[in-house]
Amino acid sequence: MRDLLTSLFISNFVCINAVNGELGLALCKSEMPDLVISDVMMPVMDGYQFIKALRSDTAISHIPVLLLSAKADTRSKLKGLDLLADDYLSKPFEPQLLLSRVQGLLTIREVLNQNLKQQLPALSQTIELDPQMAQSKDYVFTERVKTTVKEHYQDEAFNVEEFAAALYLSPRALQLKMKALYNLTPSDYIRNIRLEFAQELLKNSELAIGLVAQQVGFNSQSYFARCFKSKYNMSPKQFREKSS
């Protein structure tokens, strides 16, 4: 079955596989796949146990999972969906149907990620969300990410290690998760928040540019100016003059 699935997807995707749910869970943590196709009946850790463990681990809980099973009864399907499987397909299946389901899940995940990215700016207006989206673990995680950086952005010593620790993740797990959800690294996000607050200070205060840099966690005015220009295509001085 693993060989069959690999043959269906290998031409368009990078495929990795595992012989049971336990090894699959380890691969999710180390490789952060975009999607998992899991059988229900597996040795060591079955598909239900696998998805329960995946959904309870913050580092990998966002990964879409499609369950495959020879059990086509409603009770089995409901059990998988109750454990937050994203889809459930009975065996035997039509290859084209599986390909279509996978593409649909990836498209949905991309839409969700775009919604999450809209929540990231520290000073943006609150965006109306679908109630179901606002209750999702990914939205809650995104709010924790934003709150954590907003609380520490002025501290020039605040780094990726401290960021990850505040979220109870390893630096690598945070790196992989943020890349998967927002296509951003943790260090990029910290810098973006600092520059966002720098914009506000340049616009609404008369602080010297060097003091603005210090206020938002930069210990070098020249580095601050380079970062600012890279993001906004103008120097801090030019931005201030344009704003006034």
PDB file of C-alpha atoms in Angstrom:
ATOM      1  CA  MET A   1       0.000   0.000   0.000  1.00  0.00           C
ATOM      2  CA  ARG A   2       2.833   2.409   0.799  1.00  0.00           C
ATOM      3  CA  ASP A   3       4.445   1.663  -2.571  1.00  0.00           C
ATOM      4  CA  LEU A   4       1.129   2.254  -4.327  1.00  0.00           C
ATOM      5  CA  LEU A   5       0.583   5.587  -2.602  1.00  0.00           C
ATOM      6  CA  THR A   6       4.133   6.681  -3.339  1.00  0.00           C
ATOM      7  CA  SER A   7       3.696   5.809  -7.019  1.00  0.00           C
ATOM      8  CA  LEU A   8       0.550   7.971  -7.178  1.00  0.00           C
ATOM      9  CA  PHE A   9       2.204  11.084  -5.739  1.00  0.00           C
ATOM     10  CA  ILE A  10       5.917  10.864  -6.493  1.00  0.00           C
ATOM     11  CA  SER A  11       5.723  12.757  -9.784  1.00  0.00           C
ATOM     12  CA  ASN A  12       4.337  15.907  -8.108  1.00  0.00           C
ATOM     13  CA  PHE A  13       5.348  15.635  -4.465  1.00  0.00           C
ATOM     14  CA  VAL A  14       8.288  14.698  -2.274  1.00  0.00           C
ATOM     15  CA  CYS A  15       7.101  11.531  -0.548  1.00  0.00           C
ATOM     16  CA  ILE A  16       8.286   9.950   2.707  1.00  0.00           C
ATOM     17  CA  ASN A  17       6.783   6.906   4.379  1.00  0.00           C
ATOM     18  CA  ALA A  18       6.813   4.952   7.620  1.00  0.00           C
ATOM     19  CA  VAL A  19       5.828   1.382   8.512  1.00  0.00           C
ATOM     20  CA  ASN A  20       3.679   2.382  11.516  1.00  0.00           C
ATOM     21  CA  GLY A  21       2.121   5.347  13.257  1.00  0.00           C
ATOM     22  CA  GLU A  22       4.914   5.726  15.809  1.00  0.00           C
ATOM     23  CA  LEU A  23       7.566   6.136  13.135  1.00  0.00           C
ATOM     24  CA  GLY A  24       5.183   8.324  11.154  1.00  0.00           C
ATOM     25  CA  LEU A  25       4.785  10.619  14.143  1.00  0.00           C
ATOM     26  CA  ALA A  26       8.566  10.915  14.464  1.00  0.00           C
ATOM     27  CA  LEU A  27       8.810  11.803  10.756  1.00  0.00           C
ATOM     28  CA  CYS A  28       6.151  14.494  11.178  1.00  0.00           C
ATOM     29  CA  LYS A  29       8.265  16.105  13.899  1.00  0.00           C
ATOM     30  CA  SER A  30      11.509  15.949  11.942  1.00  0.00           C
ATOM     31  CA  GLU A  31      10.276  16.613   8.378  1.00  0.00           C
ATOM     32  CA  MET A  32       7.057  18.637   8.859  1.00  0.00           C
ATOM     33  CA  PRO A  33       5.147  17.260   5.834  1.00  0.00           C
ATOM     34  CA  ASP A  34       2.402  19.295   4.184  1.00  0.00           C
ATOM     35  CA  LEU A  35      -0.047  16.394   4.531  1.00  0.00           C
ATOM     36  CA  VAL A  36      -0.244  12.855   5.923  1.00  0.00           C
ATOM     37  CA  ILE A  37      -2.077   9.880   4.447  1.00  0.00           C
ATOM     38  CA  SER A  38      -2.449   7.260   7.168  1.00  0.00           C
ATOM     39  CA  ASP A  39      -3.963   3.796   7.248  1.00  0.00           C
ATOM     40  CA  VAL A  40      -6.116   2.989  10.263  1.00  0.00           C
ATOM     41  CA  MET A  41      -4.840  -0.552  10.789  1.00  0.00           C
ATOM     42  CA  MET A  42      -1.104  -0.400  11.579  1.00  0.00           C
ATOM     43  CA  PRO A  43       1.220  -2.156  14.035  1.00  0.00           C
ATOM     44  CA  VAL A  44       2.640  -0.441  17.147  1.00  0.00           C
ATOM     45  CA  MET A  45       0.431   2.666  16.783  1.00  0.00           C
ATOM     46  CA  ASP A  46      -2.741   2.562  14.692  1.00  0.00           C
ATOM     47  CA  GLY A  47      -4.183   5.438  12.693  1.00  0.00           C
ATOM     48  CA  TYR A  48      -6.537   6.567  15.443  1.00  0.00           C
ATOM     49  CA  GLN A  49      -3.733   6.648  18.021  1.00  0.00           C
ATOM     50  CA  PHE A  50      -1.510   8.409  15.504  1.00  0.00           C
ATOM     51  CA  ILE A  51      -3.913  11.230  14.790  1.00  0.00           C
ATOM     52  CA  LYS A  52      -4.719  11.677  18.496  1.00  0.00           C
ATOM     53  CA  ALA A  53      -0.997  12.047  19.254  1.00  0.00           C
ATOM     54  CA  LEU A  54      -0.466  14.404  16.320  1.00  0.00           C
ATOM     55  CA  ARG A  55      -3.364  16.692  17.253  1.00  0.00           C
ATOM     56  CA  SER A  56      -2.145  16.909  20.865  1.00  0.00           C
ATOM     57  CA  ASP A  57       1.371  18.036  19.876  1.00  0.00           C
ATOM     58  CA  THR A  58       1.505  21.800  19.270  1.00  0.00           C
ATOM     59  CA  ALA A  59       4.521  21.498  16.973  1.00  0.00           C
ATOM     60  CA  ILE A  60       2.692  19.343  14.404  1.00  0.00           C
ATOM     61  CA  SER A  61      -1.017  19.705  15.219  1.00  0.00           C
ATOM     62  CA  HIS A  62      -1.691  21.749  12.065  1.00  0.00           C
ATOM     63  CA  ILE A  63      -0.741  19.006   9.580  1.00  0.00           C
ATOM     64  CA  PRO A  64      -3.756  17.783   7.549  1.00  0.00           C
ATOM     65  CA  VAL A  65      -4.430  14.045   7.849  1.00  0.00           C
ATOM     66  CA  LEU A  66      -6.378  11.829   5.467  1.00  0.00           C
ATOM     67  CA  LEU A  67      -7.257   8.426   6.924  1.00  0.00           C
ATOM     68  CA  LEU A  68      -7.526   5.330   4.771  1.00  0.00           C
ATOM     69  CA  SER A  69      -9.381   2.288   6.032  1.00  0.00           C
ATOM     70  CA  ALA A  70     -11.034  -0.921   4.879  1.00  0.00           C
ATOM     71  CA  LYS A  71     -13.706  -0.084   7.459  1.00  0.00           C
ATOM     72  CA  ALA A  72     -16.366   1.763   5.521  1.00  0.00           C
ATOM     73  CA  ASP A  73     -19.030   1.844   8.253  1.00  0.00           C
ATOM     74  CA  THR A  74     -20.294   5.154   9.567  1.00  0.00           C
ATOM     75  CA  ARG A  75     -19.055   4.491  13.111  1.00  0.00           C
ATOM     76  CA  SER A  76     -15.443   4.078  11.940  1.00  0.00           C
ATOM     77  CA  LYS A  77     -15.619   7.230   9.836  1.00  0.00           C
ATOM     78  CA  LEU A  78     -17.090   9.243  12.698  1.00  0.00           C
ATOM     79  CA  LYS A  79     -14.367   8.035  15.044  1.00  0.00           C
ATOM     80  CA  GLY A  80     -11.692   9.281  12.652  1.00  0.00           C
ATOM     81  CA  LEU A  81     -13.425  12.613  12.112  1.00  0.00           C
ATOM     82  CA  ASP A  82     -14.048  13.041  15.847  1.00  0.00           C
ATOM     83  CA  LEU A  83     -10.279  12.744  16.339  1.00  0.00           C
ATOM     84  CA  LEU A  84      -9.963  15.648  13.850  1.00  0.00           C
ATOM     85  CA  ALA A  85      -8.950  13.749  10.748  1.00  0.00           C
ATOM     86  CA  ASP A  86      -9.420  16.118   7.817  1.00  0.00           C
ATOM     87  CA  ASP A  87     -10.828  13.430   5.544  1.00  0.00           C
ATOM     88  CA  TYR A  88     -11.609   9.707   5.539  1.00  0.00           C
ATOM     89  CA  LEU A  89     -11.498   7.437   2.504  1.00  0.00           C
ATOM     90  CA  SER A  90     -12.538   3.801   2.387  1.00  0.00           C
ATOM     91  CA  LYS A  91     -10.466   1.113   0.714  1.00  0.00           C
ATOM     92  CA  PRO A  92     -10.484   0.112  -2.060  1.00  0.00           C
ATOM     93  CA  PHE A  93     -10.391   3.633  -3.453  1.00  0.00           C
ATOM     94  CA  GLU A  94     -10.167   5.215  -6.877  1.00  0.00           C
ATOM     95  CA  PRO A  95      -6.675   6.723  -7.297  1.00  0.00           C
ATOM     96  CA  GLN A  96      -8.094   9.809  -8.979  1.00  0.00           C
ATOM     97  CA  LEU A  97     -10.459  10.366  -6.056  1.00  0.00           C
ATOM     98  CA  LEU A  98      -7.566  10.181  -3.598  1.00  0.00           C
ATOM     99  CA  LEU A  99      -5.519  12.639  -5.667  1.00  0.00           C
ATOM    100  CA  SER A 100      -8.480  15.016  -5.791  1.00  0.00           C
ATOM    101  CA  ARG A 101      -9.084  14.762  -2.035  1.00  0.00           C
ATOM    102  CA  VAL A 102      -5.419  15.467  -1.291  1.00  0.00           C
ATOM    103  CA  GLN A 103      -5.345  18.498  -3.571  1.00  0.00           C
ATOM    104  CA  GLY A 104      -8.507  19.773  -1.921  1.00  0.00           C
ATOM    105  CA  LEU A 105      -6.996  19.445   1.551  1.00  0.00           C
ATOM    106  CA  LEU A 106      -3.837  21.243   0.478  1.00  0.00           C
ATOM    107  CA  THR A 107      -5.904  24.078  -1.005  1.00  0.00           C
ATOM    108  CA  ILE A 108      -7.931  24.412   2.197  1.00  0.00           C
ATOM    109  CA  ARG A 109      -4.719  24.453   4.235  1.00  0.00           C
ATOM    110  CA  GLU A 110      -3.331  27.236   2.047  1.00  0.00           C
ATOM    111  CA  VAL A 111      -6.482  29.325   2.528  1.00  0.00           C
ATOM    112  CA  LEU A 112      -6.300  28.791   6.292  1.00  0.00           C
ATOM    113  CA  ASN A 113      -2.642  29.803   6.300  1.00  0.00           C
ATOM    114  CA  GLN A 114      -3.437  33.017   4.427  1.00  0.00           C
ATOM    115  CA  ASN A 115      -6.078  33.841   7.055  1.00  0.00           C
ATOM    116  CA  LEU A 116      -3.589  33.152   9.828  1.00  0.00           C
ATOM    117  CA  LYS A 117      -0.967  35.401   8.222  1.00  0.00           C
ATOM    118  CA  GLN A 118      -3.465  38.265   8.328  1.00  0.00           C
ATOM    119  CA  GLN A 119      -3.509  37.926  12.129  1.00  0.00           C
ATOM    120  CA  LEU A 120       0.271  38.332  12.504  1.00  0.00           C
ATOM    121  CA  PRO A 121       0.861  42.113  12.299  1.00  0.00           C
ATOM    122  CA  ALA A 122       0.963  43.564  15.800  1.00  0.00           C
ATOM    123  CA  LEU A 123      -0.867  46.796  14.966  1.00  0.00           C
ATOM    124  CA  SER A 124      -3.307  45.643  12.315  1.00  0.00           C
ATOM    125  CA  GLN A 125      -7.033  46.062  12.801  1.00  0.00           C
ATOM    126  CA  THR A 126      -8.864  43.034  14.141  1.00  0.00           C
ATOM    127  CA  ILE A 127     -10.129  40.946  11.251  1.00  0.00           C
ATOM    128  CA  GLU A 128     -13.534  39.312  11.398  1.00  0.00           C
ATOM    129  CA  LEU A 129     -13.072  35.562  11.428  1.00  0.00           C
ATOM    130  CA  ASP A 130     -15.411  32.676  10.963  1.00  0.00           C
ATOM    131  CA  PRO A 131     -16.250  31.488  14.529  1.00  0.00           C
ATOM    132  CA  GLN A 132     -14.922  28.024  13.743  1.00  0.00           C
ATOM    133  CA  MET A 133     -11.636  29.524  12.576  1.00  0.00           C
ATOM    134  CA  ALA A 134     -11.323  31.663  15.719  1.00  0.00           C
ATOM    135  CA  GLN A 135     -11.611  28.546  17.877  1.00  0.00           C
ATOM    136  CA  SER A 136      -9.048  26.510  15.947  1.00  0.00           C
ATOM    137  CA  LYS A 137      -5.753  25.486  17.507  1.00  0.00           C
ATOM    138  CA  ASP A 138      -3.883  27.229  14.686  1.00  0.00           C
ATOM    139  CA  TYR A 139      -5.584  30.556  15.433  1.00  0.00           C
ATOM    140  CA  VAL A 140      -4.908  30.168  19.170  1.00  0.00           C
ATOM    141  CA  PHE A 141      -1.260  29.376  18.388  1.00  0.00           C
ATOM    142  CA  THR A 142      -1.020  32.429  16.111  1.00  0.00           C
ATOM    143  CA  GLU A 143      -2.376  34.667  18.851  1.00  0.00           C
ATOM    144  CA  ARG A 144       0.186  33.237  21.289  1.00  0.00           C
ATOM    145  CA  VAL A 145       2.964  33.885  18.757  1.00  0.00           C
ATOM    146  CA  LYS A 146       1.880  37.488  18.300  1.00  0.00           C
ATOM    147  CA  THR A 147       1.347  38.162  22.014  1.00  0.00           C
ATOM    148  CA  THR A 148       4.726  36.696  22.940  1.00  0.00           C
ATOM    149  CA  VAL A 149       6.657  38.912  20.534  1.00  0.00           C
ATOM    150  CA  LYS A 150       4.637  42.009  21.399  1.00  0.00           C
ATOM    151  CA  GLU A 151       5.561  41.495  25.055  1.00  0.00           C
ATOM    152  CA  HIS A 152       9.300  41.182  24.347  1.00  0.00           C
ATOM    153  CA  TYR A 153      10.115  43.087  21.151  1.00  0.00           C
ATOM    154  CA  GLN A 154      11.753  45.983  23.056  1.00  0.00           C
ATOM    155  CA  ASP A 155      14.264  43.647  24.656  1.00  0.00           C
ATOM    156  CA  GLU A 156      17.262  43.494  22.309  1.00  0.00           C
ATOM    157  CA  ALA A 157      18.301  40.183  23.928  1.00  0.00           C
ATOM    158  CA  PHE A 158      15.005  38.513  22.988  1.00  0.00           C
ATOM    159  CA  ASN A 159      15.899  35.828  20.451  1.00  0.00           C
ATOM    160  CA  VAL A 160      14.532  32.699  18.793  1.00  0.00           C
ATOM    161  CA  GLU A 161      15.539  30.485  21.721  1.00  0.00           C
ATOM    162  CA  GLU A 162      13.565  32.603  24.204  1.00  0.00           C
ATOM    163  CA  PHE A 163      10.689  32.892  21.731  1.00  0.00           C
ATOM    164  CA  ALA A 164      10.494  29.106  21.407  1.00  0.00           C
ATOM    165  CA  ALA A 165      10.791  28.553  25.152  1.00  0.00           C
ATOM    166  CA  ALA A 166       7.873  30.917  25.788  1.00  0.00           C
ATOM    167  CA  LEU A 167       5.756  28.730  23.495  1.00  0.00           C
ATOM    168  CA  TYR A 168       7.044  25.468  25.033  1.00  0.00           C
ATOM    169  CA  LEU A 169       8.654  24.396  21.764  1.00  0.00           C
ATOM    170  CA  SER A 170      12.204  23.710  20.692  1.00  0.00           C
ATOM    171  CA  PRO A 171      13.738  26.344  18.381  1.00  0.00           C
ATOM    172  CA  ARG A 172      13.689  23.838  15.505  1.00  0.00           C
ATOM    173  CA  ALA A 173      10.036  22.940  16.105  1.00  0.00           C
ATOM    174  CA  LEU A 174       9.084  26.620  16.149  1.00  0.00           C
ATOM    175  CA  GLN A 175      11.097  27.210  12.978  1.00  0.00           C
ATOM    176  CA  LEU A 176       9.350  24.358  11.153  1.00  0.00           C
ATOM    177  CA  LYS A 177       5.874  25.263  12.389  1.00  0.00           C
ATOM    178  CA  MET A 178       6.121  28.962  11.532  1.00  0.00           C
ATOM    179  CA  LYS A 179       7.559  28.150   8.118  1.00  0.00           C
ATOM    180  CA  ALA A 180       4.660  25.763   7.480  1.00  0.00           C
ATOM    181  CA  LEU A 181       1.913  28.119   8.695  1.00  0.00           C
ATOM    182  CA  TYR A 182       3.172  31.541   7.650  1.00  0.00           C
ATOM    183  CA  ASN A 183       6.205  30.951   5.418  1.00  0.00           C
ATOM    184  CA  LEU A 184       8.164  33.030   7.947  1.00  0.00           C
ATOM    185  CA  THR A 185      11.085  32.222  10.194  1.00  0.00           C
ATOM    186  CA  PRO A 186      10.852  33.163  13.893  1.00  0.00           C
ATOM    187  CA  SER A 187      13.708  35.663  13.525  1.00  0.00           C
ATOM    188  CA  ASP A 188      11.986  37.287  10.533  1.00  0.00           C
ATOM    189  CA  TYR A 189       8.794  37.649  12.537  1.00  0.00           C
ATOM    190  CA  ILE A 190      10.545  39.210  15.534  1.00  0.00           C
ATOM    191  CA  ARG A 191      12.212  41.698  13.198  1.00  0.00           C
ATOM    192  CA  ASN A 192       8.901  42.460  11.434  1.00  0.00           C
ATOM    193  CA  ILE A 193       7.182  43.292  14.719  1.00  0.00           C
ATOM    194  CA  ARG A 194      10.071  45.546  15.761  1.00  0.00           C
ATOM    195  CA  LEU A 195       9.919  47.390  12.451  1.00  0.00           C
ATOM    196  CA  GLU A 196       6.156  47.697  12.702  1.00  0.00           C
ATOM    197  CA  PHE A 197       6.459  49.473  16.055  1.00  0.00           C
ATOM    198  CA  ALA A 198       9.361  51.527  14.685  1.00  0.00           C
ATOM    199  CA  GLN A 199       7.058  52.833  11.969  1.00  0.00           C
ATOM    200  CA  GLU A 200       4.611  54.036  14.610  1.00  0.00           C
ATOM    201  CA  LEU A 201       7.326  55.810  16.587  1.00  0.00           C
ATOM    202  CA  LEU A 202       8.753  57.481  13.497  1.00  0.00           C
ATOM    203  CA  LYS A 203       5.301  58.650  12.514  1.00  0.00           C
ATOM    204  CA  ASN A 204       3.958  59.715  15.907  1.00  0.00           C
ATOM    205  CA  SER A 205       6.979  60.813  17.960  1.00  0.00           C
ATOM    206  CA  GLU A 206       9.945  63.138  17.652  1.00  0.00           C
ATOM    207  CA  LEU A 207      12.445  60.633  19.003  1.00  0.00           C
ATOM    208  CA  ALA A 208      15.782  60.599  17.214  1.00  0.00           C
ATOM    209  CA  ILE A 209      16.133  57.673  14.844  1.00  0.00           C
ATOM    210  CA  GLY A 210      18.817  56.103  17.031  1.00  0.00           C
ATOM    211  CA  LEU A 211      16.467  56.209  20.025  1.00  0.00           C
ATOM    212  CA  VAL A 212      13.663  54.733  17.947  1.00  0.00           C
ATOM    213  CA  ALA A 213      15.962  51.838  17.071  1.00  0.00           C
ATOM    214  CA  GLN A 214      16.725  51.283  20.762  1.00  0.00           C
ATOM    215  CA  GLN A 215      13.057  51.486  21.724  1.00  0.00           C
ATOM    216  CA  VAL A 216      12.186  48.611  19.411  1.00  0.00           C
ATOM    217  CA  GLY A 217      15.043  46.279  20.327  1.00  0.00           C
ATOM    218  CA  PHE A 218      17.793  47.135  17.821  1.00  0.00           C
ATOM    219  CA  ASN A 219      21.232  47.688  19.350  1.00  0.00           C
ATOM    220  CA  SER A 220      22.645  49.146  16.132  1.00  0.00           C
ATOM    221  CA  GLN A 221      21.209  52.144  14.309  1.00  0.00           C
ATOM    222  CA  SER A 222      22.889  51.172  11.041  1.00  0.00           C
ATOM    223  CA  TYR A 223      21.465  47.625  11.193  1.00  0.00           C
ATOM    224  CA  PHE A 224      18.039  49.054  12.031  1.00  0.00           C
ATOM    225  CA  ALA A 225      18.251  51.364   9.015  1.00  0.00           C
ATOM    226  CA  ARG A 226      19.229  48.465   6.711  1.00  0.00           C
ATOM    227  CA  CYS A 227      16.370  46.299   7.969  1.00  0.00           C
ATOM    228  CA  PHE A 228      13.883  49.155   7.684  1.00  0.00           C
ATOM    229  CA  LYS A 229      14.888  49.976   4.127  1.00  0.00           C
ATOM    230  CA  SER A 230      14.820  46.321   3.116  1.00  0.00           C
ATOM    231  CA  LYS A 231      11.231  45.961   4.335  1.00  0.00           C
ATOM    232  CA  TYR A 232       9.748  49.344   3.387  1.00  0.00           C
ATOM    233  CA  ASN A 233      11.965  50.406   0.456  1.00  0.00           C
ATOM    234  CA  MET A 234      12.907  53.674   2.151  1.00  0.00           C
ATOM    235  CA  SER A 235      15.152  54.750   4.982  1.00  0.00           C
ATOM    236  CA  PRO A 236      13.717  55.635   8.423  1.00  0.00           C
ATOM    237  CA  LYS A 237      14.466  59.290   7.685  1.00  0.00           C
ATOM    238  CA  GLN A 238      12.658  59.147   4.343  1.00  0.00           C
ATOM    239  CA  PHE A 239       9.678  57.428   5.975  1.00  0.00           C
ATOM    240  CA  ARG A 240       9.470  60.103   8.676  1.00  0.00           C
ATOM    241  CA  GLU A 241       9.659  62.897   6.120  1.00  0.00           C
ATOM    242  CA  LYS A 242       6.986  61.249   3.989  1.00  0.00           C
ATOM    243  CA  SER A 243       4.731  60.666   7.008  1.00  0.00           C
ATOM    244  CA  SER A 244       4.928  64.275   8.099  1.00  0.00           C
TER     245      SER A 244
END
